[in-house]
Every structure is written in C-alpha cells, then in structure tokens.
C-alpha cells in the first residue's frame, strides 16, 4: 500500500483528489487520530465474544476491535480461547506448541502475566495465545475442581491490575462447550457478532439460553451488552432485512456501526495482521474504528451513570 503522505491536506491541494490520496488520508486518521485517546471505562470491561455459529466474524471482530481501542490509547488484552489460534495469528503472536499459552494458564502451570505477549502492532495491545494443546483442554478440565471457574480465577483483579488493562476481549471457540462457559463465567459482558446473511439468527436462541443458565447458576453479573452486525453487503435486500430484524429484536444493544463485507478484512490475518495494520484506509478498518469508538463511548456513559448513582 502507498504510505500516507506527511501532510495529506497539502498533498490533496497540489495533486487534486484521487482515490489513493483519499485512502491515505483515511489511513492517517486511523493510525494517528487527531482527537487523541478514547475515554477510559469506569471499571475494567471484560467482554466474551461468542457465537457458536462459525464464520460470523467472531475472531476478526475480536482482534480488530481490540486493535482499534489500543490505537486510540486504551490498553487492551485479547484472550485467545479457540484451539485454532486464529486471534493469535492475526496479532502475530507466537503460538507454537510449547509457548506459554492460555492452556497452561487454565491448568495452573503459569500465570496470565507470564503468558501475555505484547503485539508489535501496538504498545497497548496484548494477547494470551492459544496453542494446539488447548484442543484437549475441555477433556482435562472435566475432572478438575471448579472447572467452570478456571479462567475467572486466572483473570483476577490483582492480575489484571498488574498488566494494567482497560479492556479484555475473550475470543471463544465456535461451540458452547466448557471453554465457552469458562469465558462467560470470567466476563461481565457478552459481545455477539451476527452476520447480515441468511440463517443469521440460527442457533442464537440456544446461545441466549446458555447465557441465561450461566447467569442463573454461575455469574449473575453477566449480560449481553453488545451486538455487532458483520459482513454487511449493501447490494442485497437480505442484508437490510437481517439488519432491521436484529435491531427490532435487540434494540439499543446493537451497535449503530455495521461492518461491511471486505476483502481486506479477510486478507489481513494471512499476513499476521489486523486490518488496521494491513490496510488502515480501507472501509473495513474505518468501520472497526467506528465500532470501537461506540464501545468506548458506552463505557464512558456507564461511568457517568455510575457517578450519578
């Protein structure tokens, strides 16, 4: 990609408007935001990103939202809880077998601080990787004491204070097994990505039922705080129909920002990057930045409400 000019405004005046110049300006605004840091949340926010339906943009949304918050000054930690390790790949974090990972954290061999690695894409962005060893973790956890609480114990306030993070995103596997239950017990919020396609709501009822069970028996603080619409294709009526249906059903829980279907977003993990690093001027990158701003703003509003309570 053509690097952004040092002074996009003056370049635009000299050369006139071109698509490349416009993208360079957008890229500069993403990587070097003029408005500075986003507001910190009233309290640390721990969000589980879950949807047992595969291919909905769950991991993509996790890493790109985390990267967008990090670029805007908020210290963010991604917990890769999917044995496939796709979030680790996108953040270019080593996740070969033997690397300190979330598997060792869950079985108590290492602490979260020891397993957390800083991403080269931002000094504010950290990731606890997933290795192939995690594939057998659900079987091992069955026989362990407090098997649903292993991740919550690892994500203690003291440990997270030591890392100093504002946001924690837990990327779940596309299933409703013990790893996902651990993620829901450890978090206060659930973020659900829903793709704007046919069968978008298929299986969502089961996910919501499982969340209610966790609320009732394991984590009363858990709530579905955020729904993100992904893979929106404005050329189809179906995308608008799904969008309207989700908004009518879930109301203000749904972010106003919609993530478009984007080749750049799909390509980025292949280069070990988020779309913000791979092509910061693309529509996909800009959309994730807008979604991150909404999430941060909601955190600020929570602060205002708690301050007046």
Coordinates of N, CA and C in Angstrom, one line a residue, residues 46-284:
X46 N -14.6 -6.6 30.8 CA -14.2 -7.9 30.3 C -15.3 -8.4 29.4
X47 N -15.1 -8.6 28.1 CA -16.1 -9.0 27.2 C -15.8 -10.3 26.6
X48 N -16.8 -11.3 26.6 CA -16.6 -12.5 25.9 C -17.3 -12.4 24.6
X49 N -16.5 -12.7 23.5 CA -17.0 -12.6 22.2 C -17.5 -14.0 21.8
X50 N -18.8 -14.2 21.6 CA -19.3 -15.6 21.5 C -20.3 -15.7 20.4
X51 N -20.3 -16.8 19.7 CA -21.4 -17.2 18.8 C -21.0 -18.6 18.3
X52 N -21.8 -19.6 18.7 CA -21.4 -20.9 18.3 C -21.5 -21.2 16.9
X53 N -22.1 -20.3 16.1 CA -22.1 -20.4 14.6 C -20.8 -20.0 14.1
X54 N -20.2 -20.8 13.3 CA -18.9 -20.4 12.7 C -19.0 -19.4 11.6
X55 N -18.0 -18.7 11.3 CA -17.9 -17.9 10.1 C -18.7 -16.6 10.2
X56 N -18.9 -16.1 11.4 CA -19.7 -14.9 11.6 C -18.8 -13.6 11.8
X57 N -17.5 -13.8 11.8 CA -16.6 -12.7 12.0 C -16.3 -12.5 13.5
X58 N -16.3 -13.6 14.3 CA -16.1 -13.5 15.7 C -14.6 -13.1 16.0
X59 N -13.7 -13.9 15.5 CA -12.3 -13.7 15.8 C -11.9 -12.4 15.1
X60 N -12.3 -12.2 13.9 CA -12.0 -10.9 13.2 C -12.4 -9.7 14.0
X61 N -13.6 -9.8 14.5 CA -14.1 -8.6 15.3 C -13.3 -8.5 16.6
X62 N -13.0 -9.6 17.2 CA -12.2 -9.5 18.5 C -10.9 -8.8 18.3
X63 N -10.1 -9.2 17.3 CA -8.8 -8.6 17.2 C -8.9 -7.2 16.6
X64 N -9.8 -6.9 15.7 CA -9.9 -5.6 15.2 C -10.4 -4.5 16.1
X65 N -11.4 -4.9 16.9 CA -11.9 -4.0 18.0 C -10.8 -3.8 19.0
X66 N -10.1 -4.8 19.4 CA -9.0 -4.7 20.4 C -7.9 -3.7 19.8
X67 N -7.6 -3.9 18.5 CA -6.6 -3.1 17.9 C -7.0 -1.6 17.8
X68 N -8.3 -1.4 17.5 CA -8.8 -0.1 17.4 C -8.8 0.7 18.7
X69 N -9.2 0.0 19.8 CA -9.1 0.6 21.1 C -7.7 0.9 21.5
X70 N -6.8 0.0 21.2 CA -5.4 0.1 21.5 C -4.7 1.3 20.8
X71 N -5.1 1.5 19.5 CA -4.5 2.6 18.7 C -5.0 3.9 19.3
X72 N -6.2 3.9 19.9 CA -6.8 5.1 20.5 C -6.5 5.3 22.0
X73 N -5.4 4.6 22.4 CA -4.9 4.9 23.8 C -5.4 4.0 24.9
X74 N -6.2 3.0 24.6 CA -6.7 2.1 25.7 C -5.9 0.8 25.7
X75 N -5.4 0.4 26.9 CA -4.7 -0.8 27.0 C -5.6 -2.0 26.9
X76 N -5.4 -2.9 26.0 CA -6.3 -4.0 25.7 C -5.6 -5.3 25.7
X77 N -6.3 -6.3 26.2 CA -5.8 -7.7 26.3 C -6.8 -8.6 25.5
X78 N -6.3 -9.4 24.6 CA -7.1 -10.4 23.9 C -6.7 -11.8 24.5
X79 N -7.7 -12.5 25.0 CA -7.5 -13.9 25.4 C -8.0 -14.8 24.3
X80 N -7.0 -15.6 23.7 CA -7.4 -16.5 22.6 C -7.8 -17.8 23.2
X81 N -9.1 -18.1 23.2 CA -9.6 -19.3 23.9 C -10.1 -20.3 22.8
X82 N -9.7 -20.1 21.6 CA -10.0 -21.0 20.5 C -8.8 -21.8 20.1
X83 N -8.9 -23.2 20.2 CA -7.7 -24.0 19.9 C -7.1 -23.8 18.5
X84 N -7.9 -23.2 17.6 CA -7.4 -22.9 16.2 C -6.3 -21.8 16.3
X85 N -6.4 -20.9 17.3 CA -5.4 -19.9 17.5 C -5.4 -18.8 16.4
X86 N -6.6 -18.5 15.9 CA -6.7 -17.5 14.8 C -6.4 -16.1 15.3
X87 N -6.9 -15.8 16.5 CA -6.7 -14.5 17.1 C -5.2 -14.3 17.3
X88 N -4.5 -15.3 17.8 CA -3.0 -15.2 17.9 C -2.3 -14.9 16.6
X89 N -2.8 -15.6 15.5 CA -2.2 -15.4 14.2 C -2.4 -14.0 13.7
X90 N -3.6 -13.5 13.9 CA -3.9 -12.1 13.4 C -3.1 -11.0 14.2
X91 N -2.8 -11.3 15.4 CA -2.0 -10.4 16.2 C -0.5 -10.7 16.1
X92 N -0.1 -11.7 15.3 CA 1.3 -12.0 15.1 C 2.0 -12.4 16.4
X93 N 1.2 -13.2 17.2 CA 1.8 -13.7 18.5 C 2.2 -15.2 18.3
X94 N 3.4 -15.5 18.7 CA 3.8 -16.9 18.6 C 2.9 -17.8 19.3
X95 N 2.4 -18.9 18.6 CA 1.5 -19.8 19.3 C 1.9 -21.3 18.9
X96 N 3.2 -21.5 18.7 CA 3.6 -22.9 18.5 C 3.5 -23.7 19.8
X97 N 3.3 -25.0 19.7 CA 3.2 -25.8 20.9 C 4.5 -25.7 21.7
X98 N 4.2 -25.5 23.0 CA 5.3 -25.3 24.0 C 5.4 -23.8 24.4
X99 N 4.8 -22.9 23.6 CA 4.7 -21.5 24.0 C 3.8 -21.3 25.2
X100 N 4.2 -20.5 26.2 CA 3.3 -20.3 27.3 C 2.0 -19.7 26.8
X101 N 0.8 -20.3 27.1 CA -0.4 -20.0 26.5 C -1.6 -20.1 27.5
X102 N -2.8 -19.9 26.9 CA -4.0 -20.0 27.8 C -4.2 -21.4 28.3
X103 N -3.7 -22.4 27.6 CA -3.8 -23.7 28.1 C -3.1 -23.9 29.5
X104 N -1.8 -23.5 29.5 CA -1.1 -23.5 30.8 C -1.7 -22.7 31.9
X105 N -2.3 -21.6 31.5 CA -3.0 -20.7 32.4 C -4.1 -21.5 33.1
X106 N -4.9 -22.1 32.2 CA -6.1 -22.8 32.7 C -5.8 -24.0 33.6
X107 N -4.7 -24.7 33.4 CA -4.4 -25.8 34.2 C -3.5 -25.4 35.4
X108 N -3.1 -24.1 35.5 CA -2.4 -23.6 36.6 C -0.9 -23.7 36.6
X109 N -0.4 -23.9 35.4 CA 1.1 -24.1 35.3 C 1.8 -22.7 35.2
X110 N 1.2 -21.7 34.6 CA 1.7 -20.4 34.5 C 0.7 -19.3 34.8
X111 N 1.1 -18.1 35.2 CA 0.1 -17.1 35.4 C -0.2 -16.4 34.1
X112 N -1.3 -15.6 34.2 CA -1.7 -14.8 33.0 C -0.6 -13.8 32.6
X113 N 0.0 -13.2 33.5 CA 1.1 -12.3 33.3 C 2.2 -12.9 32.5
X114 N 2.6 -14.2 32.8 CA 3.7 -14.9 32.2 C 3.3 -15.2 30.7
X115 N 2.0 -15.5 30.5 CA 1.6 -15.9 29.2 C 1.2 -14.8 28.2
X116 N 1.0 -13.6 28.8 CA 0.6 -12.5 27.9 C 1.8 -11.9 27.2
X117 N 1.6 -11.7 25.9 CA 2.7 -11.2 25.0 C 2.2 -9.9 24.3
X118 N 3.1 -9.0 24.2 CA 2.7 -7.7 23.5 C 2.8 -7.9 22.0
X119 N 1.7 -7.3 21.4 CA 1.7 -7.4 19.9 C 2.5 -6.2 19.4
X120 N 3.2 -6.5 18.3 CA 4.1 -5.5 17.6 C 3.2 -4.4 17.0
X121 N 1.9 -4.7 16.8 CA 1.0 -3.7 16.1 C 0.6 -2.5 17.0
X122 N 0.8 -2.7 18.3 CA 0.5 -1.5 19.2 C 1.1 -1.8 20.6
X123 N 1.7 -0.8 21.2 CA 2.3 -1.0 22.5 C 1.2 -1.2 23.6
X124 N -0.1 -0.9 23.2 CA -1.2 -1.0 24.1 C -1.9 -2.4 23.9
X125 N -1.5 -3.2 23.0 CA -2.2 -4.4 22.7 C -1.5 -5.6 23.1
X126 N -2.1 -6.5 23.9 CA -1.5 -7.7 24.4 C -2.4 -8.9 24.1
X127 N -1.8 -10.1 24.1 CA -2.6 -11.3 23.7 C -2.0 -12.5 24.5
X128 N -2.9 -13.3 25.1 CA -2.6 -14.6 25.6 C -2.9 -15.6 24.5
X129 N -1.9 -16.2 23.9 CA -2.2 -17.0 22.7 C -2.8 -18.4 23.1
X130 N -3.3 -19.0 22.0 CA -3.8 -20.4 22.1 C -2.9 -21.3 21.3
X131 N -2.5 -22.4 21.9 CA -1.7 -23.4 21.1 C -2.6 -24.6 20.8
X132 N -2.1 -25.5 20.1 CA -2.8 -26.7 19.7 C -3.1 -27.5 21.0
X133 N -2.3 -27.3 22.1 CA -2.5 -28.0 23.3 C -3.9 -27.8 23.9
X134 N -4.5 -26.6 23.5 CA -5.8 -26.3 24.1 C -6.9 -27.2 23.6
X135 N -6.6 -27.9 22.5 CA -7.7 -28.8 21.9 C -8.1 -29.8 22.9
X136 N -7.3 -30.3 23.7 CA -7.7 -31.3 24.7 C -8.0 -30.8 26.1
X137 N -8.1 -29.5 26.2 CA -8.3 -28.9 27.5 C -9.7 -29.2 28.0
X138 N -10.7 -29.2 27.2 CA -12.0 -29.4 27.7 C -12.1 -30.8 28.4
X139 N -11.4 -31.8 27.8 CA -11.5 -33.1 28.4 C -10.7 -33.1 29.8
X140 N -9.6 -32.4 29.8 CA -8.8 -32.3 31.1 C -9.6 -31.5 32.1
X141 N -10.3 -30.5 31.7 CA -11.0 -29.6 32.7 C -12.1 -30.4 33.4
X142 N -12.7 -31.3 32.7 CA -13.9 -32.1 33.3 C -13.6 -32.6 34.7
X143 N -12.4 -33.1 34.9 CA -12.0 -33.7 36.1 C -11.5 -32.8 37.2
X144 N -11.3 -31.5 36.8 CA -10.7 -30.5 37.7 C -11.7 -29.9 38.6
X145 N -11.3 -29.5 39.8 CA -12.1 -28.8 40.7 C -12.4 -27.4 40.1
X146 N -13.7 -26.9 40.4 CA -14.1 -25.6 39.9 C -13.8 -25.4 38.4
X147 N -14.2 -26.4 37.6 CA -13.8 -26.5 36.2 C -14.3 -25.3 35.4
X148 N -15.5 -24.7 35.8 CA -16.1 -23.6 35.1 C -15.4 -22.3 35.6
X149 N -14.7 -22.3 36.6 CA -14.1 -21.1 37.2 C -12.6 -20.9 36.9
X150 N -12.0 -21.8 36.1 CA -10.6 -21.7 35.9 C -10.1 -20.4 35.3
X151 N -10.8 -19.9 34.3 CA -10.4 -18.7 33.7 C -10.7 -17.5 34.6
X152 N -11.8 -17.5 35.3 CA -12.1 -16.4 36.2 C -11.1 -16.3 37.3
X153 N -10.6 -17.4 37.8 CA -9.5 -17.3 38.8 C -8.2 -16.8 38.2
X154 N -8.0 -17.1 36.9 CA -6.8 -16.6 36.3 C -6.9 -15.1 36.0
X155 N -8.1 -14.6 35.8 CA -8.3 -13.2 35.4 C -8.7 -12.4 36.7
X156 N -8.0 -12.7 37.7 CA -8.3 -11.9 39.0 C -8.0 -10.4 38.8
X157 N -8.7 -9.6 39.6 CA -8.5 -8.2 39.6 C -7.0 -7.8 39.8
X158 N -6.3 -8.6 40.7 CA -4.9 -8.3 41.0 C -4.1 -8.6 39.8
X159 N -4.3 -9.7 39.1 CA -3.5 -10.0 37.9 C -3.7 -9.0 36.8
X160 N -5.0 -8.6 36.6 CA -5.3 -7.6 35.5 C -4.8 -6.2 35.9
X161 N -4.8 -5.9 37.2 CA -4.2 -4.6 37.6 C -2.7 -4.6 37.3
X162 N -2.0 -5.8 37.5 CA -0.6 -5.9 37.2 C -0.3 -5.6 35.8
X163 N -1.2 -6.1 34.9 CA -1.0 -5.8 33.4 C -1.4 -4.4 33.1
X164 N -2.5 -3.9 33.8 CA -2.9 -2.6 33.7 C -3.8 -2.3 32.5
X165 N -4.7 -3.3 32.2 CA -5.5 -3.2 31.0 C -6.9 -2.5 31.3
X166 N -7.4 -1.9 30.3 CA -8.7 -1.3 30.3 C -9.8 -2.2 29.8
X167 N -9.5 -3.0 28.8 CA -10.4 -3.9 28.1 C -9.8 -5.3 28.0
X168 N -10.6 -6.3 28.2 CA -10.3 -7.7 28.0 C -11.3 -8.3 27.0
X169 N -10.8 -8.8 25.9 CA -11.7 -9.5 25.0 C -11.3 -11.0 25.0
X170 N -12.3 -11.8 25.2 CA -12.1 -13.3 25.2 C -12.7 -13.9 23.9
X171 N -11.9 -14.4 23.1 CA -12.3 -15.0 21.8 C -12.6 -16.4 22.0
X172 N -13.9 -16.8 21.9 CA -14.4 -18.2 22.2 C -14.3 -19.1 20.9
X173 N -14.2 -20.4 21.1 CA -14.4 -21.3 20.0 C -15.8 -21.3 19.5
X174 N -16.1 -21.7 18.3 CA -17.5 -21.8 17.8 C -18.2 -23.0 18.3
X175 N -18.4 -23.0 19.6 CA -19.2 -24.1 20.3 C -19.7 -23.6 21.6
X176 N -20.5 -24.4 22.3 CA -21.0 -24.0 23.6 C -20.5 -24.9 24.7
X177 N -19.2 -25.3 24.5 CA -18.6 -26.2 25.4 C -18.0 -25.6 26.7
X178 N -17.1 -26.3 27.4 CA -16.6 -25.9 28.7 C -15.7 -24.6 28.5
X179 N -15.0 -24.5 27.4 CA -14.2 -23.3 27.3 C -15.0 -22.1 27.2
X180 N -16.1 -22.2 26.4 CA -17.0 -21.0 26.3 C -17.7 -20.7 27.6
X181 N -18.1 -21.7 28.4 CA -18.6 -21.5 29.7 C -17.6 -20.8 30.6
X182 N -16.4 -21.2 30.6 CA -15.3 -20.5 31.3 C -15.2 -19.1 31.0
X183 N -15.3 -18.8 29.7 CA -15.3 -17.4 29.2 C -16.4 -16.6 29.8
X184 N -17.6 -17.1 29.8 CA -18.8 -16.4 30.3 C -18.8 -16.2 31.8
X185 N -18.2 -17.2 32.5 CA -18.1 -17.0 33.9 C -17.1 -15.9 34.3
X186 N -16.0 -15.8 33.4 CA -15.0 -14.8 33.7 C -15.3 -13.4 33.3
X187 N -16.3 -13.2 32.5 CA -16.7 -11.9 32.0 C -17.9 -11.3 32.7
X188 N -18.0 -10.0 32.4 CA -19.3 -9.3 32.9 C -20.2 -9.1 31.7
X189 N -19.6 -9.1 30.5 CA -20.4 -8.8 29.3 C -20.2 -9.8 28.2
X190 N -21.2 -10.0 27.3 CA -21.1 -10.8 26.1 C -21.3 -9.9 24.9
X191 N -20.4 -10.0 24.0 CA -20.5 -9.4 22.7 C -20.8 -10.4 21.6
X192 N -21.9 -10.3 20.9 CA -22.3 -11.3 19.9 C -22.2 -10.7 18.5
X193 N -21.3 -11.2 17.7 CA -21.3 -10.8 16.3 C -22.3 -11.6 15.5
X194 N -23.1 -10.9 14.7 CA -24.2 -11.6 13.9 C -24.0 -11.1 12.4
X195 N -23.8 -12.1 11.5 CA -23.6 -11.7 10.2 C -24.9 -11.4 9.5
X196 N -24.8 -10.5 8.5 CA -26.0 -10.0 7.8 C -26.3 -10.9 6.6
X197 N -26.6 -12.2 6.9 CA -26.8 -13.2 5.9 C -28.0 -14.1 6.3
X198 N -28.4 -14.9 5.4 CA -29.4 -15.9 5.6 C -29.0 -16.8 6.8
X199 N -29.9 -17.3 7.6 CA -29.6 -18.1 8.8 C -28.8 -17.3 9.8
X200 N -28.9 -16.0 9.8 CA -28.1 -15.2 10.7 C -28.5 -15.5 12.2
X201 N -29.8 -15.7 12.4 CA -30.2 -15.9 13.8 C -30.3 -17.4 14.2
X202 N -29.9 -18.2 13.2 CA -29.9 -19.7 13.5 C -29.0 -20.0 14.7
X203 N -29.6 -20.7 15.7 CA -28.8 -21.1 16.8 C -28.6 -20.0 17.9
X204 N -29.0 -18.8 17.6 CA -28.9 -17.7 18.5 C -29.7 -17.9 19.8
X205 N -30.9 -18.5 19.6 CA -31.7 -18.8 20.8 C -31.0 -19.7 21.8
X206 N -30.3 -20.7 21.2 CA -29.5 -21.7 22.1 C -28.4 -20.9 22.8
X207 N -27.7 -20.0 22.1 CA -26.7 -19.2 22.8 C -27.3 -18.4 23.9
X208 N -28.4 -17.7 23.7 CA -29.0 -16.9 24.7 C -29.5 -17.7 25.9
X209 N -30.0 -18.9 25.6 CA -30.4 -19.8 26.7 C -29.2 -20.2 27.5
X210 N -28.1 -20.5 26.9 CA -26.9 -20.9 27.7 C -26.4 -19.7 28.5
X211 N -26.5 -18.5 28.0 CA -26.1 -17.3 28.7 C -27.0 -17.1 29.9
X212 N -28.3 -17.4 29.8 CA -29.2 -17.3 30.9 C -28.9 -18.3 32.0
X213 N -28.5 -19.6 31.5 CA -28.1 -20.6 32.5 C -26.9 -20.2 33.3
X214 N -25.9 -19.6 32.6 CA -24.7 -19.1 33.3 C -25.1 -18.0 34.3
X215 N -26.0 -17.1 33.8 CA -26.4 -16.0 34.7 C -27.1 -16.6 36.0
X216 N -27.9 -17.6 35.8 CA -28.6 -18.1 36.9 C -27.8 -18.9 37.9
X217 N -26.8 -19.6 37.4 CA -26.0 -20.6 38.3 C -24.6 -20.2 38.5
X218 N -24.0 -19.4 37.7 CA -22.5 -19.2 37.8 C -22.0 -17.8 37.8
X219 N -22.8 -16.9 37.2 CA -22.3 -15.5 37.0 C -23.5 -14.6 36.9
X220 N -24.0 -14.0 38.0 CA -25.1 -13.2 37.9 C -24.9 -11.8 37.3
X221 N -23.6 -11.4 37.2 CA -23.2 -10.1 36.6 C -23.2 -10.2 35.1
X222 N -23.3 -11.3 34.5 CA -23.2 -11.5 33.0 C -24.4 -10.9 32.3
X223 N -24.2 -10.2 31.2 CA -25.2 -9.6 30.4 C -24.8 -9.5 28.9
X224 N -25.7 -9.6 28.0 CA -25.4 -9.3 26.6 C -25.5 -7.8 26.4
X225 N -24.3 -7.2 26.4 CA -24.2 -5.8 26.4 C -24.1 -5.2 24.9
X226 N -23.6 -6.1 24.0 CA -23.2 -5.5 22.7 C -23.5 -6.6 21.6
X227 N -24.2 -6.1 20.5 CA -24.3 -7.0 19.3 C -23.8 -6.2 18.2
X228 N -22.9 -6.9 17.4 CA -22.2 -6.2 16.3 C -22.6 -6.9 15.0
X229 N -23.2 -6.2 14.0 CA -23.6 -6.7 12.7 C -22.4 -6.7 11.8
X230 N -22.1 -7.9 11.2 CA -20.9 -8.1 10.4 C -21.3 -8.5 9.0
X231 N -20.3 -8.4 8.1 CA -20.4 -9.0 6.7 C -21.6 -8.4 6.0
X232 N -21.8 -7.1 6.2 CA -23.0 -6.4 5.6 C -22.6 -6.1 4.1
X233 N -23.5 -6.5 3.2 CA -23.4 -6.3 1.8 C -24.6 -5.4 1.3
X234 N -24.3 -4.1 1.1 CA -25.3 -3.2 0.8 C -26.0 -3.4 -0.5
X235 N -25.4 -4.3 -1.3 CA -26.0 -4.6 -2.6 C -27.3 -5.5 -2.5
X236 N -27.5 -6.1 -1.4 CA -28.5 -7.1 -1.2 C -29.6 -6.6 -0.3
X237 N -30.9 -6.9 -0.6 CA -32.0 -6.6 0.2 C -31.9 -7.4 1.5
X238 N -31.4 -8.6 1.4 CA -31.3 -9.5 2.5 C -30.6 -8.9 3.7
X239 N -29.5 -8.2 3.4 CA -28.6 -7.6 4.4 C -29.5 -6.6 5.2
X240 N -30.3 -5.8 4.5 CA -31.1 -4.8 5.2 C -32.2 -5.5 6.0
X241 N -32.7 -6.6 5.5 CA -33.8 -7.3 6.2 C -33.2 -7.9 7.5
X242 N -32.1 -8.5 7.5 CA -31.5 -9.0 8.7 C -31.1 -7.9 9.6
X243 N -30.6 -6.8 9.1 CA -30.2 -5.7 10.0 C -31.4 -5.2 10.7
X244 N -32.5 -5.0 10.0 CA -33.8 -4.4 10.6 C -34.3 -5.4 11.6
X245 N -34.3 -6.7 11.3 CA -34.8 -7.7 12.2 C -34.0 -7.8 13.5
X246 N -32.7 -7.7 13.4 CA -31.9 -7.7 14.6 C -32.1 -6.5 15.5
X247 N -32.1 -5.3 14.8 CA -32.3 -4.0 15.5 C -33.7 -4.0 16.2
X248 N -34.7 -4.5 15.5 CA -36.1 -4.5 16.1 C -36.1 -5.4 17.3
X249 N -35.4 -6.5 17.3 CA -35.4 -7.5 18.4 C -34.6 -7.1 19.6
X250 N -33.4 -6.6 19.3 CA -32.4 -6.3 20.4 C -32.2 -4.8 20.7
X251 N -32.8 -3.9 19.9 CA -32.8 -2.5 20.3 C -31.4 -1.9 20.4
X252 N -31.2 -1.1 21.4 CA -30.0 -0.4 21.6 C -28.8 -1.2 21.9
X253 N -29.0 -2.5 22.2 CA -27.9 -3.4 22.4 C -27.0 -3.5 21.1
X254 N -27.6 -3.3 19.9 CA -26.9 -3.4 18.6 C -26.2 -2.1 18.4
X255 N -24.9 -2.2 18.0 CA -24.1 -1.0 17.7 C -24.7 -0.4 16.4
X256 N -24.6 0.9 16.3 CA -25.0 1.6 15.1 C -24.1 1.3 13.9
X257 N -22.8 1.1 14.2 CA -21.9 0.8 13.2 C -22.1 -0.6 12.7
X258 N -22.1 -0.8 11.4 CA -22.2 -2.1 10.7 C -20.9 -2.4 10.0
X259 N -20.3 -3.6 10.1 CA -19.1 -4.0 9.5 C -19.4 -4.5 8.1
X260 N -18.8 -3.9 7.1 CA -19.1 -4.3 5.7 C -18.4 -5.6 5.3
X261 N -18.9 -6.3 4.4 CA -18.1 -7.4 3.8 C -16.9 -6.8 3.1
X262 N -15.7 -7.3 3.4 CA -14.5 -6.7 2.9 C -13.4 -7.7 2.6
X263 N -12.8 -7.6 1.4 CA -11.7 -8.5 1.0 C -10.5 -8.2 1.9
X264 N -10.3 -6.9 2.2 CA -9.1 -6.5 3.0 C -9.2 -7.1 4.4
X265 N -10.4 -7.1 5.0 CA -10.6 -7.7 6.3 C -10.2 -9.2 6.3
X266 N -10.6 -9.9 5.2 CA -10.4 -11.3 5.1 C -8.9 -11.6 4.8
X267 N -8.2 -10.7 4.1 CA -6.8 -11.0 3.7 C -5.9 -10.7 4.9
X268 N -6.2 -9.8 5.8 CA -5.2 -9.3 6.8 C -4.6 -10.5 7.7
X269 N -5.4 -11.4 8.2 CA -4.9 -12.5 9.0 C -3.8 -13.3 8.3
X270 N -3.9 -13.4 7.0 CA -2.9 -14.2 6.3 C -1.5 -13.6 6.3
X271 N -1.5 -12.3 6.7 CA -0.2 -11.6 6.8 C 0.1 -11.3 8.3
X272 N -0.6 -12.0 9.2 CA -0.3 -11.9 10.6 C -0.6 -10.5 11.1
X273 N -1.7 -9.9 10.6 CA -2.1 -8.5 10.9 C -3.6 -8.4 11.1
X274 N -3.9 -7.3 11.9 CA -5.3 -6.9 11.9 C -5.5 -6.0 10.6
X275 N -6.8 -5.7 10.3 CA -7.0 -4.9 9.1 C -6.5 -3.5 9.3
X276 N -6.4 -3.0 10.6 CA -5.9 -1.7 10.9 C -4.5 -1.6 10.5
X277 N -3.7 -2.7 10.7 CA -2.3 -2.6 10.3 C -2.1 -2.9 8.8
X278 N -3.0 -3.8 8.3 CA -2.8 -4.3 6.9 C -3.2 -3.2 5.9
X279 N -4.4 -2.6 6.1 CA -4.9 -1.5 5.2 C -5.7 -0.6 6.0
X280 N -5.1 0.3 6.8 CA -5.8 1.2 7.7 C -6.8 2.2 7.0
X281 N -6.6 2.4 5.7 CA -7.5 3.3 5.0 C -8.8 2.6 4.4
X282 N -8.9 1.3 4.6 CA -10.0 0.5 4.0 C -11.3 0.8 4.7
X283 N -12.4 0.4 4.1 CA -13.7 0.6 4.7 C -13.8 -0.3 5.9
X284 N -13.2 -1.5 5.8 CA -13.3 -2.4 7.0 C -12.6 -1.9 8.2

